[in-house]
Short mmCIF file of C-alpha atoms in Angstrom, two decimals:
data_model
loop_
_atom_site.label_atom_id
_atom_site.label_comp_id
_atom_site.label_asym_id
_atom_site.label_seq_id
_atom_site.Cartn_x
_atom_site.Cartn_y
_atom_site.Cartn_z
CA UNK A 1 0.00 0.00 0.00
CA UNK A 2 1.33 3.30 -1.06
CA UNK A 3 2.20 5.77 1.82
CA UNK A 4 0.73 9.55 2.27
CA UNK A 5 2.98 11.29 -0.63
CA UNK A 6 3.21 15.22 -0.68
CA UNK A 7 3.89 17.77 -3.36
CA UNK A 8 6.08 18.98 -4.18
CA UNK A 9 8.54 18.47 -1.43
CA UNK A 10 10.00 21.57 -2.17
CA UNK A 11 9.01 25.43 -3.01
CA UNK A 12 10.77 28.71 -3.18
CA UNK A 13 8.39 31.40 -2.48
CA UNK A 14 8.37 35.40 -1.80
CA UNK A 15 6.72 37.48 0.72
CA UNK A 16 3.24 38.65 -0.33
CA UNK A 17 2.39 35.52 -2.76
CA UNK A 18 0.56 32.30 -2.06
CA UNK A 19 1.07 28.68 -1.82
CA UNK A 20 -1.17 25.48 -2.38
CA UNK A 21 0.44 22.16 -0.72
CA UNK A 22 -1.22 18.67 -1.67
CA UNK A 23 -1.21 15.68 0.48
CA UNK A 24 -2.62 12.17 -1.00
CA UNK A 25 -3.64 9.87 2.12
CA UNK A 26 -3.19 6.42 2.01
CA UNK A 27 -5.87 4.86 0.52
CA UNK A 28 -9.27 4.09 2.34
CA UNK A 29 -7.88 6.87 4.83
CA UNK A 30 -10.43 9.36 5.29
CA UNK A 31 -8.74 11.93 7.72
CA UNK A 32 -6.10 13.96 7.03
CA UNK A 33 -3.69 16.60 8.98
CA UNK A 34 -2.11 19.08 8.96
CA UNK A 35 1.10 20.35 11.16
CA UNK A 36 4.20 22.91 10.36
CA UNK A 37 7.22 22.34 11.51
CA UNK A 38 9.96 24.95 12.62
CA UNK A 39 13.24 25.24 14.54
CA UNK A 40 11.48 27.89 16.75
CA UNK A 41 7.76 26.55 17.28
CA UNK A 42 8.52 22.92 16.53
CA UNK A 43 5.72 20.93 15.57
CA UNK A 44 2.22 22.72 15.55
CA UNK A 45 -0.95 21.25 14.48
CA UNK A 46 -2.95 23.30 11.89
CA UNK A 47 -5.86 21.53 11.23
CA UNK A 48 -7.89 18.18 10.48
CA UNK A 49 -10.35 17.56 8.03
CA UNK A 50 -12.76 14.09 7.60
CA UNK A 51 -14.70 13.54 4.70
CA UNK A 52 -14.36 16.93 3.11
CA UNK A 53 -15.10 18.66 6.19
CA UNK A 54 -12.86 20.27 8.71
CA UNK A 55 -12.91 18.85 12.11
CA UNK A 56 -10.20 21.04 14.46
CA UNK A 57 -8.24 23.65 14.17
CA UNK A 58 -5.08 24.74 15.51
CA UNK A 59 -4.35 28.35 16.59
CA UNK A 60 -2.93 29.68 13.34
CA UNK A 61 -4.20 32.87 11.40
CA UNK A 62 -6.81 33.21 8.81
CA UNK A 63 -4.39 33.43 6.23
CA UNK A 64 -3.78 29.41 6.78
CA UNK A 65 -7.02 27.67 4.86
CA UNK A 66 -7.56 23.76 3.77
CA UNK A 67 -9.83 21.58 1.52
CA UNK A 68 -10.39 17.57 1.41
CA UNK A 69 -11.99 16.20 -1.84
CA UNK A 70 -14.43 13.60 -2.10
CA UNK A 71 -11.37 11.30 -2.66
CA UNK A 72 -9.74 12.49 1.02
CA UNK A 73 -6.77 14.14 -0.96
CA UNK A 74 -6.49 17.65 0.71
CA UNK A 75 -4.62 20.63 -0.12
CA UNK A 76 -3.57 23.51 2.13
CA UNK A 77 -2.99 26.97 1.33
CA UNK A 78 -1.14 30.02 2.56
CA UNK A 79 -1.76 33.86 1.53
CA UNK A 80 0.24 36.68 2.08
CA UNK A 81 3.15 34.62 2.55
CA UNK A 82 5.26 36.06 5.83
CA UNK A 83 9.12 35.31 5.92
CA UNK A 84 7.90 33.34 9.19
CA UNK A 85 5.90 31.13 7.37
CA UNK A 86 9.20 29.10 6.00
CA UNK A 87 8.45 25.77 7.70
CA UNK A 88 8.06 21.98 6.75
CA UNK A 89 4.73 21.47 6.09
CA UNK A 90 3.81 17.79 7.26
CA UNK A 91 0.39 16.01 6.45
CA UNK A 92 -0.56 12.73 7.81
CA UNK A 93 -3.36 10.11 7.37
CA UNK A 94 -5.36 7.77 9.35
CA UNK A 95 -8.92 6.15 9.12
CA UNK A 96 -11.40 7.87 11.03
CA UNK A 97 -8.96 10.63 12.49
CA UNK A 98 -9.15 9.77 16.43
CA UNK A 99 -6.01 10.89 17.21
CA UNK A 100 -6.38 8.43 20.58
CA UNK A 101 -7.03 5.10 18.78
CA UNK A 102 -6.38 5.60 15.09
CA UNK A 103 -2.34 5.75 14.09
CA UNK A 104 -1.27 8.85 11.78
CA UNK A 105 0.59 8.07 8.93
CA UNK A 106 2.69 10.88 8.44
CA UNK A 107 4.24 12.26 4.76
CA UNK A 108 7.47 13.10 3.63
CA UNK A 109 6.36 16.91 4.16
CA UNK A 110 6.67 20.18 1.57
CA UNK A 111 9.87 22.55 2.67
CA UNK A 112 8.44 25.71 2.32
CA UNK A 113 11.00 28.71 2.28
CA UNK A 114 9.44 32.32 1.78
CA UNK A 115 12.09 34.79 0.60
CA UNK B 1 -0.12 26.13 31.13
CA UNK B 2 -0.71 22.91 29.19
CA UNK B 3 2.24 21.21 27.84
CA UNK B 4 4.35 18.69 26.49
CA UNK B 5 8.15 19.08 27.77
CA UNK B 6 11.42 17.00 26.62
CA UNK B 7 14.61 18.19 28.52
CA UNK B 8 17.15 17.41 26.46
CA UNK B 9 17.25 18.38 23.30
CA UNK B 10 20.55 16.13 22.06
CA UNK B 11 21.74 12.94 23.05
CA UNK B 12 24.81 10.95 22.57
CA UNK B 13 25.46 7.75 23.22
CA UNK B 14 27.86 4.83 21.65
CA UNK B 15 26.16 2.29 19.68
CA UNK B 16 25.15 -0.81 22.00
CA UNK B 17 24.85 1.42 24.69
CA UNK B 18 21.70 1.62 26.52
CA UNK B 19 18.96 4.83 26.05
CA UNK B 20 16.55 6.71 27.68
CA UNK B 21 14.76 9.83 26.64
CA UNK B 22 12.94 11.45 28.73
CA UNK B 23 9.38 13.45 28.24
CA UNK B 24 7.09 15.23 30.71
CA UNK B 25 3.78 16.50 30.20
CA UNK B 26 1.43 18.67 32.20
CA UNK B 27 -2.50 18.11 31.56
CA UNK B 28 -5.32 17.75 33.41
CA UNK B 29 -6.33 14.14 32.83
CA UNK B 30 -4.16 11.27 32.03
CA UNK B 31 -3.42 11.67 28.15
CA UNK B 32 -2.83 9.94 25.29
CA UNK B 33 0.99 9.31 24.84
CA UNK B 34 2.60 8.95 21.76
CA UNK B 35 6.36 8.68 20.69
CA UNK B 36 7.55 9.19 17.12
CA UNK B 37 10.85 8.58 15.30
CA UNK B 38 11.95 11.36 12.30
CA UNK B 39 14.83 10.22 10.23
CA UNK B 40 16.54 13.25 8.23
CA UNK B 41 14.59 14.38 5.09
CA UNK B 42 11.61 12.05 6.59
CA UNK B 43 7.96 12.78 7.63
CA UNK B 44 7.55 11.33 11.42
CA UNK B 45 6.65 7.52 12.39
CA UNK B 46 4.89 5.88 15.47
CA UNK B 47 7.05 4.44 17.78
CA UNK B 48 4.14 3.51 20.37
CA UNK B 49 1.64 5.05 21.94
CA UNK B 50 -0.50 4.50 25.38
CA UNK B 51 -4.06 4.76 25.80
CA UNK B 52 -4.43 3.16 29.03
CA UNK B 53 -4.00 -0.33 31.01
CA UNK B 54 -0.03 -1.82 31.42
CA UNK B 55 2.27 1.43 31.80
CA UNK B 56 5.09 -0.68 30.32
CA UNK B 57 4.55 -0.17 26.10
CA UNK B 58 6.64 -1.97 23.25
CA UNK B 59 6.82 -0.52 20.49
CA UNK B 60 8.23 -1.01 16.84
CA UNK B 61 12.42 -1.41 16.61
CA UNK B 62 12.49 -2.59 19.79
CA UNK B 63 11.88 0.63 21.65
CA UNK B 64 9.77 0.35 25.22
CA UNK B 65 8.49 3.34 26.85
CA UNK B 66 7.05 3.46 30.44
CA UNK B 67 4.25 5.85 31.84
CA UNK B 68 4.51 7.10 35.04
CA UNK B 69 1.55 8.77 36.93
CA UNK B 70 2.98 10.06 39.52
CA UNK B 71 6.06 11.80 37.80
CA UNK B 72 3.98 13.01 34.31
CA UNK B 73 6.59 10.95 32.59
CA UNK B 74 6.51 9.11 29.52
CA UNK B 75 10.35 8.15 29.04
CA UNK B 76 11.25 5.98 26.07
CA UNK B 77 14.18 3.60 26.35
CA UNK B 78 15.83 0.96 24.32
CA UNK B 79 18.53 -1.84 25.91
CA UNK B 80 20.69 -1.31 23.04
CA UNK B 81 20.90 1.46 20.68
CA UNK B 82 21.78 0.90 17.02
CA UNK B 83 23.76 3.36 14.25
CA UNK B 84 20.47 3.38 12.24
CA UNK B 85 18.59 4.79 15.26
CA UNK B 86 20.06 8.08 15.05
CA UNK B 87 17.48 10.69 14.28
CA UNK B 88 15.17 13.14 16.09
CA UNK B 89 12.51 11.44 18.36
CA UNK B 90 8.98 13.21 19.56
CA UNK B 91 7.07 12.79 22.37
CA UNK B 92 3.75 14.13 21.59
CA UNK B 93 0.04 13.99 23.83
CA UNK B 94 -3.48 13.50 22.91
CA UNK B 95 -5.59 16.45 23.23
CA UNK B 96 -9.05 17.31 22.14
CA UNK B 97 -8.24 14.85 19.21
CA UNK B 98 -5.31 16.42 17.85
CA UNK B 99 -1.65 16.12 18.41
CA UNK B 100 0.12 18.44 21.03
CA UNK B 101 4.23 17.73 20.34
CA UNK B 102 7.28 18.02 22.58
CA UNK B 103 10.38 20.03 21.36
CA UNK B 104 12.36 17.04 20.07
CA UNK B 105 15.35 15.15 21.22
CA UNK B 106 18.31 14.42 18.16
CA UNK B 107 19.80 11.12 18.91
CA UNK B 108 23.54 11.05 18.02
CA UNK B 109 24.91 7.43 17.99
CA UNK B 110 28.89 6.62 18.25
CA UNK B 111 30.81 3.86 17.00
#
């Protein structure tokens, strides 16, 4: 079975523009996550989203947004890009998305650098 | 304040030795407990995790962790570390369904 895959696993970005990261789950996985990952902040959760709907949120500004397709594939994008937003962008996968029972499946990640 | 705490953020130790790595957390309720493994260049992968019952948890690659009440601890060991088990390891807690991480420990193994 083919893992959660990312793309692209890298981007060069400036300040002011926008990104779009895509995350395939594994398949028959309907949840997928999101989390950023810095030297600073470590790893932060962003959000979660089940069957095309968003579930939780982490504490990150409006300028962070998400989608799921009927297929579970999700993509998250940034606005305004902020040199602060330079980050590995992990997503991860799991069945039903109960973080206490279910095991996340994490991706490669997308290394986001804003310039 | 809720949170998640490792103290040491590197580690060496000669291969064969023994390990321990040590994470704290500070929540109301007894959490979920999760350690993860991330190799360089690699997204992050379950080591083991405790919901509740025996406070002594194997994982995968022969890791072990053991929860402790009364300390907050979640420390996760191994009898004998191996070159391939260098990498940066995460403690990480349950909360309101989503992931709450520690800081990371990097794991630096000798010959």
């Amino acid at each position: 079975k083919a893992g959660v895959t990312q793309t692209p696993r890298y981007l060069i970005k400036t300040r002011g523009q926008q990104v779009t990261l895509s995350c395939s789950p594994i398949s028959g996985h309907r949840s997928v996550s999101w989390y950023q990952q810095t030297p600073g902040q470590g790893l932060q959760f962003l959000f979660e989203y089940f069957s095309e709907t968003q579930r939780n949120k982490g504490n990150f500004p409006g300028r962070f947004s998400g989608r799921q397709f009927s297929n579970s594939r999700s993509e998250m994008n940034v606005s305004t890009l902020e040199l602060g937003d330079s980050a590995l962008y992990l997503c991860a996968s799991s069945l039903s998305g109960q973080v206490y029972t279910d095991t996340q499946y994490f991706g490669p990640g997308t290394r986001l650098t804003v310039l | 304040a809720q949170s998640v705490t490792q103290p040491d953020i590197h580690i060496t130790v000669s291969e064969g030795a023994s390990l321990e790595l040590r994470c704290n957390y500070s929540y109301g309720a007894t959490p979920y407990l999760f350690w993860y493994v991330q190799s360089p260049g690699q997204g992050l992968q379950l080591l083991l995790k405790y919901f509740s019952g025996d406070t002594l948890v194997q994982g995968i690659k022969g890791f072990e962790a053991e929860f402790k009440r009364s300390q907050s601890s979640f420390n996760l060991r191994k009898p004998s570390v191996h070159w391939s088990d260098a990498a940066e390891y995460f403690c990480a807690v349950g909360v309101n369904n989503d992931m709450r991480f520690g800081a990371g420990t990097r794991l630096t193994v000798k010959p």
